PDB file of C-alpha atoms in Angstrom:
ATOM      1  CA  GLN K   1       0.214  -0.126  -0.023  1.00  0.00           C
ATOM      2  CA  VAL K   2       2.774   2.206   1.005  1.00  0.00           C
ATOM      3  CA  GLN K   3       6.523   2.124   0.648  1.00  0.00           C
ATOM      4  CA  LEU K   4       9.449   4.656   2.380  1.00  0.00           C
ATOM      5  CA  VAL K   5      12.053   4.073  -0.447  1.00  0.00           C
ATOM      6  CA  GLU K   6      15.239   5.482   1.443  1.00  0.00           C
ATOM      7  CA  SER K   7      19.031   6.085  -0.706  1.00  0.00           C
ATOM      8  CA  GLY K   8      22.067   8.457  -0.194  1.00  0.00           C
ATOM      9  CA  GLY K   9      23.900   6.139   2.341  1.00  0.00           C
ATOM     10  CA  GLY K  10      27.420   5.124   2.392  1.00  0.00           C
ATOM     11  CA  LEU K  11      31.241   5.034   3.721  1.00  0.00           C
ATOM     12  CA  VAL K  12      32.459   8.470   3.895  1.00  0.00           C
ATOM     13  CA  GLN K  13      35.210   9.960   6.230  1.00  0.00           C
ATOM     14  CA  ALA K  14      35.136  12.251   9.010  1.00  0.00           C
ATOM     15  CA  GLY K  15      34.130  15.702   8.308  1.00  0.00           C
ATOM     16  CA  GLY K  16      32.676  14.747   5.051  1.00  0.00           C
ATOM     17  CA  SER K  17      29.019  14.976   3.683  1.00  0.00           C
ATOM     18  CA  LEU K  18      26.102  13.142   2.687  1.00  0.00           C
ATOM     19  CA  ARG K  19      22.738  13.704   1.517  1.00  0.00           C
ATOM     20  CA  LEU K  20      19.934  10.978   2.571  1.00  0.00           C
ATOM     21  CA  SER K  21      16.409  11.178   0.530  1.00  0.00           C
ATOM     22  CA  CYS K  22      13.095   9.395   1.469  1.00  0.00           C
ATOM     23  CA  ALA K  23      10.638   9.012  -0.929  1.00  0.00           C
ATOM     24  CA  ALA K  24       6.904   8.291   0.087  1.00  0.00           C
ATOM     25  CA  SER K  25       4.525   6.575  -2.872  1.00  0.00           C
ATOM     26  CA  GLY K  26       1.268   4.955  -2.447  1.00  0.00           C
ATOM     27  CA  SER K  27      -1.764   5.440  -1.392  1.00  0.00           C
ATOM     28  CA  ILE K  28      -1.354   8.313   0.345  1.00  0.00           C
ATOM     29  CA  LEU K  29      -4.025  11.028   1.373  1.00  0.00           C
ATOM     30  CA  SER K  30      -1.675  13.461   3.498  1.00  0.00           C
ATOM     31  CA  ILE K  31       1.777  13.472   5.238  1.00  0.00           C
ATOM     32  CA  ASN K  32       2.070  14.506   8.867  1.00  0.00           C
ATOM     33  CA  ALA K  33       5.903  15.000  10.000  1.00  0.00           C
ATOM     34  CA  MET K  34       8.717  13.284   8.186  1.00  0.00           C
ATOM     35  CA  GLY K  35      12.148  12.787   9.968  1.00  0.00           C
ATOM     36  CA  TRP K  36      14.516  10.248  10.617  1.00  0.00           C
ATOM     37  CA  TYR K  37      15.981   8.409  13.066  1.00  0.00           C
ATOM     38  CA  ARG K  38      19.253   6.441  13.437  1.00  0.00           C
ATOM     39  CA  GLN K  39      20.284   2.788  15.263  1.00  0.00           C
ATOM     40  CA  ALA K  40      23.846   1.871  16.470  1.00  0.00           C
ATOM     41  CA  PRO K  41      24.995  -1.526  17.550  1.00  0.00           C
ATOM     42  CA  GLY K  42      23.859  -2.256  20.684  1.00  0.00           C
ATOM     43  CA  LYS K  43      21.988   1.264  20.715  1.00  0.00           C
ATOM     44  CA  GLN K  44      18.234   1.910  20.924  1.00  0.00           C
ATOM     45  CA  ARG K  45      16.658   3.980  18.148  1.00  0.00           C
ATOM     46  CA  GLU K  46      17.299   7.557  18.230  1.00  0.00           C
ATOM     47  CA  LEU K  47      15.605  10.509  16.890  1.00  0.00           C
ATOM     48  CA  VAL K  48      18.291  12.496  14.638  1.00  0.00           C
ATOM     49  CA  ALA K  49      15.956  15.332  13.224  1.00  0.00           C
ATOM     50  CA  ALA K  50      11.916  15.896  12.422  1.00  0.00           C
ATOM     51  CA  ILE K  51       9.984  18.322  10.153  1.00  0.00           C
ATOM     52  CA  THR K  52       6.249  18.790  10.172  1.00  0.00           C
ATOM     53  CA  SER K  53       3.878  19.453   7.544  1.00  0.00           C
ATOM     54  CA  GLY K  54       4.778  23.359   7.880  1.00  0.00           C
ATOM     55  CA  ASP K  55       8.088  23.356   8.243  1.00  0.00           C
ATOM     56  CA  SER K  56       8.733  23.315  11.570  1.00  0.00           C
ATOM     57  CA  THR K  57      12.019  21.571  12.847  1.00  0.00           C
ATOM     58  CA  ASN K  58      13.737  19.917  15.516  1.00  0.00           C
ATOM     59  CA  TYR K  59      16.906  17.985  16.094  1.00  0.00           C
ATOM     60  CA  ALA K  60      19.052  15.804  18.327  1.00  0.00           C
ATOM     61  CA  ASP K  61      21.302  17.765  20.307  1.00  0.00           C
ATOM     62  CA  SER K  62      23.957  15.386  18.652  1.00  0.00           C
ATOM     63  CA  VAL K  63      23.588  16.992  15.073  1.00  0.00           C
ATOM     64  CA  LYS K  64      22.068  20.748  15.713  1.00  0.00           C
ATOM     65  CA  GLY K  65      24.247  22.612  13.347  1.00  0.00           C
ATOM     66  CA  ARG K  66      25.868  19.790  11.292  1.00  0.00           C
ATOM     67  CA  PHE K  67      22.180  18.279   9.748  1.00  0.00           C
ATOM     68  CA  THR K  68      19.695  20.005   7.747  1.00  0.00           C
ATOM     69  CA  ILE K  69      16.091  18.321   6.895  1.00  0.00           C
ATOM     70  CA  SER K  70      14.141  19.093   4.490  1.00  0.00           C
ATOM     71  CA  ARG K  71      10.989  18.147   2.603  1.00  0.00           C
ATOM     72  CA  ASP K  72       9.676  18.310  -0.956  1.00  0.00           C
ATOM     73  CA  ASN K  73       5.782  18.131  -0.695  1.00  0.00           C
ATOM     74  CA  ALA K  74       4.810  18.123  -4.460  1.00  0.00           C
ATOM     75  CA  LYS K  75       7.225  14.629  -4.183  1.00  0.00           C
ATOM     76  CA  ASN K  76       6.456  13.965  -0.777  1.00  0.00           C
ATOM     77  CA  THR K  77      10.032  13.131  -0.121  1.00  0.00           C
ATOM     78  CA  VAL K  78      12.372  14.306   2.578  1.00  0.00           C
ATOM     79  CA  TYR K  79      15.826  15.087   2.623  1.00  0.00           C
ATOM     80  CA  LEU K  80      18.624  14.951   5.432  1.00  0.00           C
ATOM     81  CA  GLN K  81      21.593  16.857   4.386  1.00  0.00           C
ATOM     82  CA  MET K  82      24.556  15.499   6.712  1.00  0.00           C
ATOM     83  CA  ASN K  83      27.536  17.761   7.358  1.00  0.00           C
ATOM     84  CA  SER K  84      31.106  17.571   9.100  1.00  0.00           C
ATOM     85  CA  LEU K  85      30.109  13.946   9.873  1.00  0.00           C
ATOM     86  CA  LYS K  86      31.808  12.149  12.830  1.00  0.00           C
ATOM     87  CA  PRO K  87      32.444   8.191  13.979  1.00  0.00           C
ATOM     88  CA  GLU K  88      30.096   8.724  16.167  1.00  0.00           C
ATOM     89  CA  ASP K  89      27.438   9.489  13.397  1.00  0.00           C
ATOM     90  CA  THR K  90      27.602   5.812  12.669  1.00  0.00           C
ATOM     91  CA  ALA K  91      24.617   3.782  12.482  1.00  0.00           C
ATOM     92  CA  VAL K  92      21.714   2.719  10.224  1.00  0.00           C
ATOM     93  CA  TYR K  93      19.170   5.505   8.667  1.00  0.00           C
ATOM     94  CA  TYR K  94      15.415   4.981   8.742  1.00  0.00           C
ATOM     95  CA  CYS K  95      12.953   6.742   7.834  1.00  0.00           C
ATOM     96  CA  ASN K  96      10.079   7.769   9.580  1.00  0.00           C
ATOM     97  CA  ALA K  97       6.640   9.337   8.404  1.00  0.00           C
ATOM     98  CA  ARG K  98       3.411  10.092   9.971  1.00  0.00           C
ATOM     99  CA  MET K  99       0.506   9.145   6.988  1.00  0.00           C
ATOM    100  CA  VAL K 100      -3.032   9.195   6.631  1.00  0.00           C
ATOM    101  CA  LEU K 101      -3.412   6.197   3.458  1.00  0.00           C
ATOM    102  CA  THR K 102      -6.575   6.452   1.312  1.00  0.00           C
ATOM    103  CA  THR K 103      -7.502   2.861   2.485  1.00  0.00           C
ATOM    104  CA  ARG K 104      -7.134   3.642   6.281  1.00  0.00           C
ATOM    105  CA  GLN K 105      -8.019   6.895   6.741  1.00  0.00           C
ATOM    106  CA  ARG K 106      -6.073   7.250  10.439  1.00  0.00           C
ATOM    107  CA  LEU K 107      -3.038   8.430  10.957  1.00  0.00           C
ATOM    108  CA  GLU K 108      -0.482   6.053  11.390  1.00  0.00           C
ATOM    109  CA  ASN K 109       3.504   5.781  11.200  1.00  0.00           C
ATOM    110  CA  TYR K 110       5.782   4.367   8.823  1.00  0.00           C
ATOM    111  CA  TRP K 111       9.097   3.077   8.014  1.00  0.00           C
ATOM    112  CA  GLY K 112      11.736   2.641   5.788  1.00  0.00           C
ATOM    113  CA  GLN K 113      14.357   0.149   5.451  1.00  0.00           C
ATOM    114  CA  GLY K 114      16.991   2.015   6.826  1.00  0.00           C
ATOM    115  CA  THR K 115      20.230   2.661   5.203  1.00  0.00           C
ATOM    116  CA  GLN K 116      23.596   2.347   6.453  1.00  0.00           C
ATOM    117  CA  VAL K 117      26.020   5.520   6.915  1.00  0.00           C
ATOM    118  CA  THR K 118      29.969   4.806   8.456  1.00  0.00           C
ATOM    119  CA  VAL K 119      31.602   7.976   9.345  1.00  0.00           C
ATOM    120  CA  SER K 120      35.591   6.304   9.917  1.00  0.00           C
ATOM    121  CA  SER K 121      38.442   8.062  11.317  1.00  0.00           C
TER     122      SER K 121
END
């Protein structure tokens, strides 16, 4: 019914940059907030950044000033520009979207499959 497809992960040296993208497709009626979470080995999944339909944003303290979240509502896509990457940013990054589907008519949480980001020192 719906897919969140992430792209843009990979291996980068410390200090480098990556841009993640996540496109939502399917029987979407509306998209509320979109965001990025990450999970490092042995750690819980944590919020990295989120953006509302009104473009209000919030960030984890650890990424403020380095990461920027944005969205293109016409394309149902959310982006995460990651600059000045550090080894501690290494994790699987997951896209999240709170959406209403035409077939379900209620606001629900959806997740992408995850994309690996590895930052070498």
